[in-house]
XYZ file of C-alpha atoms in Angstrom:
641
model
C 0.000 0.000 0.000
C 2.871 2.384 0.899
C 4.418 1.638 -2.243
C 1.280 2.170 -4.312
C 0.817 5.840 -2.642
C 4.632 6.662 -3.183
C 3.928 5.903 -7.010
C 0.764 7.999 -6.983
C 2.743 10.787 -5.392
C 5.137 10.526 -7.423
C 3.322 10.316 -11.067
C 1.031 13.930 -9.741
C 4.505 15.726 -8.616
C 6.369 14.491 -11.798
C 3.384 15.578 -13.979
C 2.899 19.219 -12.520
C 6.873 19.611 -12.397
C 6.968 18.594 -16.359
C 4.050 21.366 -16.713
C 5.698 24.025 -14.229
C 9.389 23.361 -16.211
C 7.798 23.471 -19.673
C 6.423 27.232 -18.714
C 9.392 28.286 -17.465
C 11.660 27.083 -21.000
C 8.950 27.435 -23.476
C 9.263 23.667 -23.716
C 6.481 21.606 -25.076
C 5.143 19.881 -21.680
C 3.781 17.001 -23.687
C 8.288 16.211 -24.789
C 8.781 16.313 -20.370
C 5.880 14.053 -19.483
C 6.944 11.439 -22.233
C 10.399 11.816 -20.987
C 8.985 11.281 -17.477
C 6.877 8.646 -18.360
C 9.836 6.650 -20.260
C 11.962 6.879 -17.631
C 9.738 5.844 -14.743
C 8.296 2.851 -16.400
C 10.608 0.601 -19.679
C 13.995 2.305 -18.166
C 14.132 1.407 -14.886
C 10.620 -0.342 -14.361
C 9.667 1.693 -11.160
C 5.989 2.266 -12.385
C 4.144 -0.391 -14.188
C 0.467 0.231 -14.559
C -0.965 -2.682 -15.460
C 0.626 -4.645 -12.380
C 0.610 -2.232 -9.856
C -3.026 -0.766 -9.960
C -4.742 -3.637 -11.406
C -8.082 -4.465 -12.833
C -8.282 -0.486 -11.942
C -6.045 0.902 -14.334
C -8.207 0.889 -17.895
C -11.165 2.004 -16.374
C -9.861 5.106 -14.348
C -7.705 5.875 -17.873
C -11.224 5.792 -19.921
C -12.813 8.024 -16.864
C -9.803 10.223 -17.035
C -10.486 10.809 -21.057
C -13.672 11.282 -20.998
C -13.013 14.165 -18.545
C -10.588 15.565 -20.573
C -12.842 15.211 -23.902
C -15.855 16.893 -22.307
C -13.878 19.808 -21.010
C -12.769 20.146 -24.532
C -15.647 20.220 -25.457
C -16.458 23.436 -23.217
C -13.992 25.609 -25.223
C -16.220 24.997 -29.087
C -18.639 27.583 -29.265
C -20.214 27.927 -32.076
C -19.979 31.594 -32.834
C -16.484 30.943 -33.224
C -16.783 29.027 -36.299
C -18.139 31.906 -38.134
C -14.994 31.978 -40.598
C -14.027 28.020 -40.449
C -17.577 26.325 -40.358
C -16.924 25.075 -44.439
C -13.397 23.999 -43.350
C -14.517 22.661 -40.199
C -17.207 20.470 -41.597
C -15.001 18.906 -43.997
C -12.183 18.073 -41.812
C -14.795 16.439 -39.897
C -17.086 14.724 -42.326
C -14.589 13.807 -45.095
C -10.785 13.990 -43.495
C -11.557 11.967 -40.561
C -12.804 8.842 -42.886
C -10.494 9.653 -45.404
C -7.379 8.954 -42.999
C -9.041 6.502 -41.506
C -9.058 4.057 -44.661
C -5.669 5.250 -46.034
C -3.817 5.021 -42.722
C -5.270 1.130 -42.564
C -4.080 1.017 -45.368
C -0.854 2.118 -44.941
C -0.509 0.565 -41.447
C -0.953 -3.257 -43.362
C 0.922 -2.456 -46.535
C 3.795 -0.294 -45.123
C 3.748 -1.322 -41.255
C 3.500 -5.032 -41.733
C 0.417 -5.277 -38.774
C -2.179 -7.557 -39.530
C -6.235 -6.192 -41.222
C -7.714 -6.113 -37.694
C -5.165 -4.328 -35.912
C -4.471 -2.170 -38.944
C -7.918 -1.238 -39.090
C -8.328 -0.439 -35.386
C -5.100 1.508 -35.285
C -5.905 3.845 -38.836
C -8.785 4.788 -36.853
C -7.299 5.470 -33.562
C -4.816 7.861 -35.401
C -7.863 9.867 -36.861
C -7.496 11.928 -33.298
C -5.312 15.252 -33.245
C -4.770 15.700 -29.449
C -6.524 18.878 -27.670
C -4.180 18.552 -25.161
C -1.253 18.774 -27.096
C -2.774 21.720 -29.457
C -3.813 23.594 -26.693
C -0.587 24.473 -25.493
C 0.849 24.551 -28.842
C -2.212 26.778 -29.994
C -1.233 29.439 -26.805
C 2.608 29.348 -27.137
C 2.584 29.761 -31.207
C 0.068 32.844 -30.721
C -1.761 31.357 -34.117
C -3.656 33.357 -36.432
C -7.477 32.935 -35.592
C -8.811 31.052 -38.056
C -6.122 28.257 -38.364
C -5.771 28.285 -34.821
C -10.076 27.986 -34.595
C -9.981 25.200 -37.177
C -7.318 22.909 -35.349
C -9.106 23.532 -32.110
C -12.390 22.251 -33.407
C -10.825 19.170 -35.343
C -8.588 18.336 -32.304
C -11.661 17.884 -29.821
C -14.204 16.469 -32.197
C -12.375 14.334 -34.248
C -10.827 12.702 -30.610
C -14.453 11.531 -30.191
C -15.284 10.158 -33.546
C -11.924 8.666 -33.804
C -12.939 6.193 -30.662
C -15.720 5.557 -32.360
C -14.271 4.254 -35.565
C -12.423 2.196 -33.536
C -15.216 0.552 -32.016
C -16.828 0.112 -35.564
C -13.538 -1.548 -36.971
C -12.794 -3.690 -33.726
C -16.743 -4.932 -33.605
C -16.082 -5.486 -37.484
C -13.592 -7.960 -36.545
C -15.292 -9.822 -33.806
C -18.065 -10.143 -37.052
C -16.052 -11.639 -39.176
C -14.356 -13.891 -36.474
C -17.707 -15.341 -35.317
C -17.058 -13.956 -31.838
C -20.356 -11.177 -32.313
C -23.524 -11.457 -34.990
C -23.874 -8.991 -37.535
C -27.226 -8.372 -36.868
C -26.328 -6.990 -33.280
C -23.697 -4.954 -34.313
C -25.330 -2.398 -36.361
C -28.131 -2.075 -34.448
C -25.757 -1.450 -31.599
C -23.754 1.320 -33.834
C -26.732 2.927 -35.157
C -28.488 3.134 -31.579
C -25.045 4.102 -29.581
C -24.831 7.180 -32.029
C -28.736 7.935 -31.585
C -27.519 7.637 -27.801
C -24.479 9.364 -27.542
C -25.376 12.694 -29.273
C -28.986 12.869 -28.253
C -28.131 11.873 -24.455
C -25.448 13.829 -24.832
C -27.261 17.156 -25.949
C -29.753 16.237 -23.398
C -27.664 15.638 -20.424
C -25.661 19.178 -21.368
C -29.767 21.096 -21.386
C -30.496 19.612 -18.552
C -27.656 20.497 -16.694
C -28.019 24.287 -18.177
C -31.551 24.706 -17.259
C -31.280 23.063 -13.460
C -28.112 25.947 -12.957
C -29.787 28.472 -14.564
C -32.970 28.017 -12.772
C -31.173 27.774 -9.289
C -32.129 24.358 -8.275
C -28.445 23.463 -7.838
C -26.730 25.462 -5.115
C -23.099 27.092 -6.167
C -20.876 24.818 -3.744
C -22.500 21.635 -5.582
C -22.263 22.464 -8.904
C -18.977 21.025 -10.043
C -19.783 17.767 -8.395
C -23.237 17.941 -9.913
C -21.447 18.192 -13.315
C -18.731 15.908 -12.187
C -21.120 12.729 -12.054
C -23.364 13.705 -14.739
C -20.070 13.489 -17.111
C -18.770 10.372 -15.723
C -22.869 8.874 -15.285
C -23.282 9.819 -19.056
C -20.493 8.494 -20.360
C -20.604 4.710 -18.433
C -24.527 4.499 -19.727
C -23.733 4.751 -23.101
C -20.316 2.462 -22.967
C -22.818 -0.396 -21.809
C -24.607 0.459 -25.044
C -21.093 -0.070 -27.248
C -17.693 0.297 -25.773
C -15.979 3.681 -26.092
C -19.030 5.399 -27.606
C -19.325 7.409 -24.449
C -16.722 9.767 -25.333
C -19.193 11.089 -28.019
C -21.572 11.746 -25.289
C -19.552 13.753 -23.336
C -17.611 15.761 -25.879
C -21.385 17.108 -27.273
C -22.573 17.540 -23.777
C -19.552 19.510 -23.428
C -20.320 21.753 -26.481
C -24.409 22.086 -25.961
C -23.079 23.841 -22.505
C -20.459 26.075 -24.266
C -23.008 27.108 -26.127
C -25.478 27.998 -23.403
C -26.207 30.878 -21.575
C -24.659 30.219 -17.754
C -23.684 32.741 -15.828
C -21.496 30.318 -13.792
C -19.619 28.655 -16.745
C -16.497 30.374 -16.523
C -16.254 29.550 -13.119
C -16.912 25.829 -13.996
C -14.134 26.114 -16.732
C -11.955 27.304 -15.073
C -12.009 24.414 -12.699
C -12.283 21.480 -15.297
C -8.936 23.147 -17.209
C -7.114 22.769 -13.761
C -8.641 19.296 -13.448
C -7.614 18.542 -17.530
C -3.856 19.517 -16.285
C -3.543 17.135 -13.837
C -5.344 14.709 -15.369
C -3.450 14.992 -18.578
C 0.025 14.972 -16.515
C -0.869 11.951 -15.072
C -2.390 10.089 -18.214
C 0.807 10.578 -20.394
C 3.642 9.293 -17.491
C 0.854 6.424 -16.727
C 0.546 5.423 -20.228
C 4.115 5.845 -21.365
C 5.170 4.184 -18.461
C 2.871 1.056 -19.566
C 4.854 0.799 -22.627
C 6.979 -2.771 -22.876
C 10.067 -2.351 -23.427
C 10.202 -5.682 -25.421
C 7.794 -4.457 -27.762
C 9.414 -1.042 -27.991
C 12.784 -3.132 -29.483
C 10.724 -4.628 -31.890
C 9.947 -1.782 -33.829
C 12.406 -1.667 -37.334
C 12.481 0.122 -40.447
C 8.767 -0.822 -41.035
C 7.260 1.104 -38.179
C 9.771 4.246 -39.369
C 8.067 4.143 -42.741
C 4.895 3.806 -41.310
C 4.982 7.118 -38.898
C 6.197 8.768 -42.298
C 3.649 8.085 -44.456
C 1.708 9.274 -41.641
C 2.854 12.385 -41.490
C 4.420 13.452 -44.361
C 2.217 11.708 -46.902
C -1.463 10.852 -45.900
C -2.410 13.808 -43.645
C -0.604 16.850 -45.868
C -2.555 15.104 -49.132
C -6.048 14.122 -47.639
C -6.081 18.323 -46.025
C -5.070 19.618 -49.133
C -7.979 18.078 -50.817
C -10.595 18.070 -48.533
C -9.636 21.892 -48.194
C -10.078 22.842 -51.695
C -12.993 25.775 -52.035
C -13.006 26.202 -47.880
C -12.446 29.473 -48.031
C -8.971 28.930 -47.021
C -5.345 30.846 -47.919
C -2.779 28.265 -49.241
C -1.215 29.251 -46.513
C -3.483 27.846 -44.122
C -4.165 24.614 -46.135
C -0.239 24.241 -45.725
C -0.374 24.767 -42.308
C -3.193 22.863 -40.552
C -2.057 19.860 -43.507
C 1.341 20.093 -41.622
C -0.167 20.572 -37.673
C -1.995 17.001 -36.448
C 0.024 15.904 -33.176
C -1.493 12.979 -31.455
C -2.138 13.138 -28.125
C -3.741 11.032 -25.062
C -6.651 9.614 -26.440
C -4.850 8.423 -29.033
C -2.426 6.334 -26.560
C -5.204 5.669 -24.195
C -8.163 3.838 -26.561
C -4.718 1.972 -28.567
C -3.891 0.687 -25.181
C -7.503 -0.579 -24.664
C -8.363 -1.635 -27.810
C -4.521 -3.563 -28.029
C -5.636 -5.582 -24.801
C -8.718 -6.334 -26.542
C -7.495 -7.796 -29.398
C -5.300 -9.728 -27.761
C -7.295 -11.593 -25.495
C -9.667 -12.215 -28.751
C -6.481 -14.008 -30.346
C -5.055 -11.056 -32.671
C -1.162 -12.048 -32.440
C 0.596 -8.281 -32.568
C -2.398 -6.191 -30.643
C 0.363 -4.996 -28.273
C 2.378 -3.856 -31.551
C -0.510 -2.059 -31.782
C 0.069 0.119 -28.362
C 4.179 0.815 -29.908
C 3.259 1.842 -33.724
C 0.673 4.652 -31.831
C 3.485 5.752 -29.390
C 5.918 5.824 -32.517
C 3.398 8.052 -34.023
C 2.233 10.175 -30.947
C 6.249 10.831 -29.768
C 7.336 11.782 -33.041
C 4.144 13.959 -34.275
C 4.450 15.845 -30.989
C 8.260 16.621 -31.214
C 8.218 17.391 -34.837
C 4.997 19.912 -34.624
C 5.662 21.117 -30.788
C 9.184 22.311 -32.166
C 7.690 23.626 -36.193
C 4.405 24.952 -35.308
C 5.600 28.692 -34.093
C 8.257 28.749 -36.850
C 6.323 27.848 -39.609
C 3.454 30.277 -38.198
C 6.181 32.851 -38.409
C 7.290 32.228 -41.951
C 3.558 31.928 -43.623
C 2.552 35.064 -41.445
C 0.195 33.496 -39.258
C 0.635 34.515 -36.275
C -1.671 37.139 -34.512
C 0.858 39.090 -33.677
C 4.458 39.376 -33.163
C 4.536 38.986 -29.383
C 1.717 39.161 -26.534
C 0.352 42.643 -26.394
C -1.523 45.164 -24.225
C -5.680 45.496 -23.939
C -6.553 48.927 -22.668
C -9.908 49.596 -21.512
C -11.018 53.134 -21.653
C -10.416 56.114 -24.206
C -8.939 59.095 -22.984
C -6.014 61.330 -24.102
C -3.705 59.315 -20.888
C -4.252 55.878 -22.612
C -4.041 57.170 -26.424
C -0.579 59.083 -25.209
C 0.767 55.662 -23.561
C -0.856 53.603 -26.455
C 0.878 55.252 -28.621
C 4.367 55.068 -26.979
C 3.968 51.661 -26.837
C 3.040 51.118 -30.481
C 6.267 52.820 -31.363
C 8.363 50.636 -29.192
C 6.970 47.265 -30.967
C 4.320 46.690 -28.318
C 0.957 45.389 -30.283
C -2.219 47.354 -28.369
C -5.716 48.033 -28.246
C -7.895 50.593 -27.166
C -11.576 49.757 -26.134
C -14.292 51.881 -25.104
C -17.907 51.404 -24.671
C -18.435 55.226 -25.815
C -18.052 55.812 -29.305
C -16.489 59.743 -28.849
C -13.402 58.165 -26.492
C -12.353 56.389 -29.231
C -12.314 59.475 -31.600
C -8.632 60.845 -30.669
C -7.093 57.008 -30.971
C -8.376 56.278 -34.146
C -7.250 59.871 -35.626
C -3.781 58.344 -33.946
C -4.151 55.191 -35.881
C -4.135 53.019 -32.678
C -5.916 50.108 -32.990
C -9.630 50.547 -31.276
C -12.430 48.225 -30.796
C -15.881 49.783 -29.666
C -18.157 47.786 -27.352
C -18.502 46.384 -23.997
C -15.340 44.649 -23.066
C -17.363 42.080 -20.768
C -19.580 41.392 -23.400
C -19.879 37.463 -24.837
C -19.491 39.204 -28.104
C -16.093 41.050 -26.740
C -14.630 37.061 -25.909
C -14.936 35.950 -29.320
C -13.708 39.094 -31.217
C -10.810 40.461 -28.888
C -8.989 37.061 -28.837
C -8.004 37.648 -25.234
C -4.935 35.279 -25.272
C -3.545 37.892 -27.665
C -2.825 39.861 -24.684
C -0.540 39.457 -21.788
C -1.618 42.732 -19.777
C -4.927 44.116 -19.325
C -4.938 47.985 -18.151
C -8.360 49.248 -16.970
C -8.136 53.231 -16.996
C -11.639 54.302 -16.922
C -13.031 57.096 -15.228
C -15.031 54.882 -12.842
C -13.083 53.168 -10.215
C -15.578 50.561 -10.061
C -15.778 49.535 -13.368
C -12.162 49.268 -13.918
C -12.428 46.571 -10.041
C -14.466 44.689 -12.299
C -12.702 44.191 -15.836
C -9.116 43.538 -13.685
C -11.599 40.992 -11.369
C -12.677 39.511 -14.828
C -9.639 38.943 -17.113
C -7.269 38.343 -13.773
C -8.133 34.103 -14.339
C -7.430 34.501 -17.777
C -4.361 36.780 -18.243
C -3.345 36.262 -14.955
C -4.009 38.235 -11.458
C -0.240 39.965 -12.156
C -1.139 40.927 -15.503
C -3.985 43.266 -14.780
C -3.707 46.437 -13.514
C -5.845 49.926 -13.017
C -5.934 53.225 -11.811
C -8.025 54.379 -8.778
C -10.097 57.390 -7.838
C -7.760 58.662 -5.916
C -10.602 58.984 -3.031
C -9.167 58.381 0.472
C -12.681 55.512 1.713
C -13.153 54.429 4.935
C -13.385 50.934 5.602
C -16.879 50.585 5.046
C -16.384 51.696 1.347
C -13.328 49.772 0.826
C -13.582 46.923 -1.459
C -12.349 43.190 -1.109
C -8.566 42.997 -1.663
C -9.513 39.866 -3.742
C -11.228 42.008 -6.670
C -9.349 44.097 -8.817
C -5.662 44.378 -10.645
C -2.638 45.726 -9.264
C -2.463 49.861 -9.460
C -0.800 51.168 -12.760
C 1.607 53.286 -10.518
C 3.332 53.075 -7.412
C 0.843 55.394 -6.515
C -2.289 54.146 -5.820
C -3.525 57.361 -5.110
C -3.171 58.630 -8.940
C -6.455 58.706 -10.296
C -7.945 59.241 -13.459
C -8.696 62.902 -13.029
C -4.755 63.369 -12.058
C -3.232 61.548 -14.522
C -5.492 63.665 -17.262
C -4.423 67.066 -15.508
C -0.895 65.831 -15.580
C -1.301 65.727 -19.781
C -3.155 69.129 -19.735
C 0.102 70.443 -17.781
C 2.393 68.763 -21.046
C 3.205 65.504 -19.512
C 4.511 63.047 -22.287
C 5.685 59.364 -22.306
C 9.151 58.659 -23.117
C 11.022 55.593 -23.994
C 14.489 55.299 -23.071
C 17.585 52.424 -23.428
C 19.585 51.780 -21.055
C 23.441 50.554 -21.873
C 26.707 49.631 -20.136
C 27.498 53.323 -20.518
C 24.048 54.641 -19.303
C 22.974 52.963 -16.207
C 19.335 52.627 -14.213
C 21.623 55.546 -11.272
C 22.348 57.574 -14.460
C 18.740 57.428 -15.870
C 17.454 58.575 -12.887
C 19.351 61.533 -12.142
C 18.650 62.844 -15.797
C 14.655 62.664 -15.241
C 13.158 65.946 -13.649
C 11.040 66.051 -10.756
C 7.771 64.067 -10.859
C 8.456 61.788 -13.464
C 6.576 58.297 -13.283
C 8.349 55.361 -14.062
C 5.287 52.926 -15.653
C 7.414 49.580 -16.953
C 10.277 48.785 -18.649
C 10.442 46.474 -21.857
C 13.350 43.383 -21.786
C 15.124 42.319 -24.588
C 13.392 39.760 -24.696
C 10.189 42.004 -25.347
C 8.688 41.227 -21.562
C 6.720 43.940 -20.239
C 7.905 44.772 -16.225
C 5.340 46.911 -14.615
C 6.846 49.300 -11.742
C 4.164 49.163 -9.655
C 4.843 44.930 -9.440
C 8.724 45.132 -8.713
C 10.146 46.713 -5.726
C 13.457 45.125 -5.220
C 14.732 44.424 -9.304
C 15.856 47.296 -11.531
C 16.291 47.705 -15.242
C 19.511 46.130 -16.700
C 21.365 46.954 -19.586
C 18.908 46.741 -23.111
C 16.032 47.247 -20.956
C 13.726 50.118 -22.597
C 12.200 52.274 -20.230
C 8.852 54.007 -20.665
C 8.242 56.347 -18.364
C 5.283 60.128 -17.960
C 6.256 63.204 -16.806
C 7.643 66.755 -18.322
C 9.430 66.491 -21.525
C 13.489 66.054 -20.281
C 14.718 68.909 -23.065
C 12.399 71.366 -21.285
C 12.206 71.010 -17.663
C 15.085 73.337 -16.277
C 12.801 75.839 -18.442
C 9.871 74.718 -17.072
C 10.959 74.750 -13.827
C 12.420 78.328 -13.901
C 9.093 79.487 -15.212
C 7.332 78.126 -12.887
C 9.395 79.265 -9.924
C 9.173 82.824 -11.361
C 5.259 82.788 -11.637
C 5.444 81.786 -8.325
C 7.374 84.120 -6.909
C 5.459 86.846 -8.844
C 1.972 86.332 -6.569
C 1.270 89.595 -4.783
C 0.601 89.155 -1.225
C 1.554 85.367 -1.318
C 3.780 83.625 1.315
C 6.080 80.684 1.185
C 3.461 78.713 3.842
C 0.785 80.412 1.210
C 2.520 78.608 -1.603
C 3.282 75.751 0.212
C -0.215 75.155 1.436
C -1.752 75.542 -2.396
C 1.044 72.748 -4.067
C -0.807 70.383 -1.718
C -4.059 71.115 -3.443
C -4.954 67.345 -5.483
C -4.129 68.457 -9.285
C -7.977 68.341 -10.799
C -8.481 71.199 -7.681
C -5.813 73.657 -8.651
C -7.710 76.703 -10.178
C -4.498 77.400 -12.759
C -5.012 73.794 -14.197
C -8.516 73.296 -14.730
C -9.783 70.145 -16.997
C -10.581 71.342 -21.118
C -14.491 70.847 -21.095
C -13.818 68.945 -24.521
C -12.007 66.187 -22.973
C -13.319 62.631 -22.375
């Protein structure tokens, strides 16, 4: 028993160590948790699934899918499509059967495996991995369209690729005398009656019982939780594997539902997906035999390229013709197809099954799909961003900056960031706040940013900060409160009213984004005074010869240090650092009086100071305390925003 939890332990802590790792080096996690998985089970035999969990094992790996599948399934929303939905529908209704039959084909003729396992095993390689394209997807900051049409092939075709599976392994218990015919297509024909119309009705029913409030908050997710896992055992007793269809379109009848509480829920199941998927890949990898693994010659070699660089690139390109498509994109989603987990998982079942049903190389099965899954995975986790790059299909050139709220403040930093390479948008929900960007040629979007509409046009992952500088301090609370899961609590940050509240009035120190400066006092109303008064942004690089020390003492009085930009095009927000300082190459954007004029300035301003009749020093003194907006010399131009 103590040995059992010490593997346990160890397979979660190895999995979320591959993930944390892979973040920090840009890595592709899926490379670490093979390399994880290898190690732990063929190489030195410390983990081995089968005999240390059991009769356990295949059904908590089938579980474990179908989790993963029906969180999928809660990203597709069908107002996404909008561009793709030709190209979608033919990578599902034509590609899909298409590589099934020539990968069979293939898999007999070039691989060498017998019709029954070649048949399952085409089939099982009709799935593209959503958990590998996922990640791939967010680090290669894809273009939308390819990036929507991968997404939607990845989760759907996972589903339907189990099911051709169980159509070509019933096939063979058929024509082996093991099942009748008769049986086995009414089976087929009522398991896909079952699994999309239970599934569509499992995902309304769980919509209108949340929606209606007859499930408290605090059970929700457990509510879901056994409705998934309830849905897809009932329709497995129906025909094996076909409950992965019913969760994948219960998963996309609730994406596309109106529930107030599904973010919250997806947010959960993607934490759940990441350990699950951790855990999956070192479990199955580790399940691998190593005597099977030395089996594999120059057949299986030919095989995984045929796969690749033969039947998928072909069948794309001419399913693909008259999508709507660039060449471009044809090229690129022909290229893109890296297995993934349900790929490994159903070969693993289905080799087991054909064994015990006397099909010789069913465990050559399991090796030919980790042949295929390792090298798809390294060879399009390592291409994908480069050959985004060189076709021009990436969004943009590196993570940019969403600003909510239209003033002369954000179209002044806007622009200063455009000019250093930073890619940024400014939204609004009033059309006139817009007016000065757009003149400026800054990039504007007009609408509620909280809007369902604003989540499928903005492309949020094309943004790594989110800067809410609206006049209402409220308002900006709740855009930092809502984009903080998504971009990241660090990554959001917003300016304040500058209104000392007593406690009463003070909100939650969970809501909100960081404050823009190290001044949490600066509000809206003082940062636009500060641009009436001639306040600009400036960029400046530092070098070996002109230090951070050096930088300071050139900037006059008042200036506000916002961020600094690495060489490696990071954006470091003041406001989050207190101890590091900008290095050498580090570009530093920072507001206050223009540097060529402030000795001027300052002189003038000493001079119209000294020039009040009947004013004291205290006098003085007393009215440079007055808050900015207050000052009677600096009142705000009616005509502003």
């Amino acid at each position: 028993m103590h040995d059992i939890a010490l593997k346990l332990a160890f397979i979660g802590a190895a999995g979320i160590a591959a993930q944390w790792i892979a973040w920090r080096t840009h890595l592709p996690a899926i490379v670490l948790l093979l390399a994880a998985g290898f190690v732990a089970g063929p190489l030195t035999d410390f983990i081995n699934p089968v005999r240390d969990f059991g009769d356990v094992y295949r059904p908590v790996v089938s579980l474990a899918v179908a989790i993963i599948l029906f969180e999928g399934g809660l990203t597709l929303n069908f107002r996404e499509i909008r561009e793709t939905s030709m190209g979608v529908r033919r990578l599902i209704y034509f590609a899909g059967p298409l590589v099934w039959a020539t990968t069979a084909l293939a898999a007999h003729y070039v691989g060498g495996l017998s019709w029954p396992t070649a048949a399952v095993l085409g089939a099982i390689l009709v799935v593209t991995g959503p958990t590998v394209i996922m990640p791939m997807l967010r680090h290669a900051q894809l273009a939308s369209r390819p990036a929507s049409l991968l997404r939607w092939e990845a989760i759907v075709n996972d589903a339907l690729g189990a099911l051709f599976a169980v159509i070509a392994f019933e096939t063979y218990m058929v024509t082996s005398g093991h099942h009748e015919a008769g049986n086995l297509l009414l089976s087929i024909v009522f398991a896909a009656v079952v699994a999309v119309g239970g599934g569509y009705l499992l995902g309304r029913f769980i919509a209108y019982t949340f929606t209606r409030g007859h499930v408290p908050e605090y059970l929700k997710v457990p509510v879901l939780f056994a409705v998934v896992i309830s849905g897809f055992a009932l329709t497995n007793v129906i025909l094996e594997e076909a409950g992965l269809l019913t969760v994948t379109v219960m998963g996309i009848t609730l994406a596309n539902s109106r529930m107030a509480s599904l973010g919250d829920l997806r947010r959960f199941k993607e934490a759940m997906t990441v350990l699950l998927v951790s855990s999956l890949f070192i479990l199955l990898t580790a399940a691998l035999d190593m005597d099977v693994i030395r089996q594999l010659g120059w057949q299986a070699f030919a095989f995984v390229v045929m796969v690749m660089f033969v039947i998928r690139p072909v069948i794309i390109g001419l399913v693909t013709i008259g999508a709507g498509l660039s060449w471009k994109e044809r090229l690129l989603v022909g290229w893109i197809a890296p297995r993934g987990i349900v790929a490994v998982a159903v070969s693993g079942l289905f080799g087991a099954a054909l064994t015990a049903n006397g099909v010789a190389d069913g465990p050559v099965m399991v090796a030919y799909a980790f042949a295929v899954v390792t090298a798809t995975i390294l060879a399009h986790a390592f291409t994908l961003t480069p050959l985004a790059r060189l076709l021009d299909l990436r969004s943009t050139a590196r993570p940019g900056v969403l600003i909510v709220g239209g003033s002369r403040f954000t179209t002044n930093l806007a622009v200063r960031l455009q000019d250093d390479g930073v890619p940024v948008l400014i939204t609004d929900r009033e059309y006139d706040r817009l007016r000065e960007a757009r003149l400026r040629e800054i990039p504007t979007w007009f609408g509620e940013v909280l809007s369902e509409e604003a989540h499928h046009r903005l492309d949020v992952s094309r943004f790594s900060t989110v800067i809410a500088a609206t006049a209402d301090d409220a308002y900006n609370t709740l855009v930092c409160t809502d984009f903080g899961p998504e971009v990241g609590r660090d990554r959001v940050f917003q300016i304040g009213d500058g209104r000392p509240r007593p406690d009463s009035q003070t909100m939650n120190f969970t809501l909100g984004g960081r404050p823009l400066t190290r001044d949490p006092e600066q509000a809206y109303f003082d940062l636009r005074a500060l641009i009436d008064r001639g306040y600009v942004f400036t960029s400046t690089t530092l070098t070996d010869e002109f230090t951070y020390e050096q930088y300071q003492e050139s900037r006059p009085d008042k200036t506000i240090l916002l961020l600094w930009i690495t060489q490696g095009g990071d954006l470091v927000f003041r406001s989050t650092t207190r101890e590091n300082n900008p290095a050498p190459g580090h570009k530093l954007i920072s507001f206050g009086p223009p540097p060529r004029d402030a000795e001027t300035r300052r002189r003038e301003h000493e001079e119209w100071r000294n020039g009040k009749d009947g004013e004291t020093s205290d006098e003085r003194e007393t009215r440079d305390t007055v808050p900015l907006e207050k000052q009677p010399s600096d009142p705000p131009k009616p005509n502003l925003p």
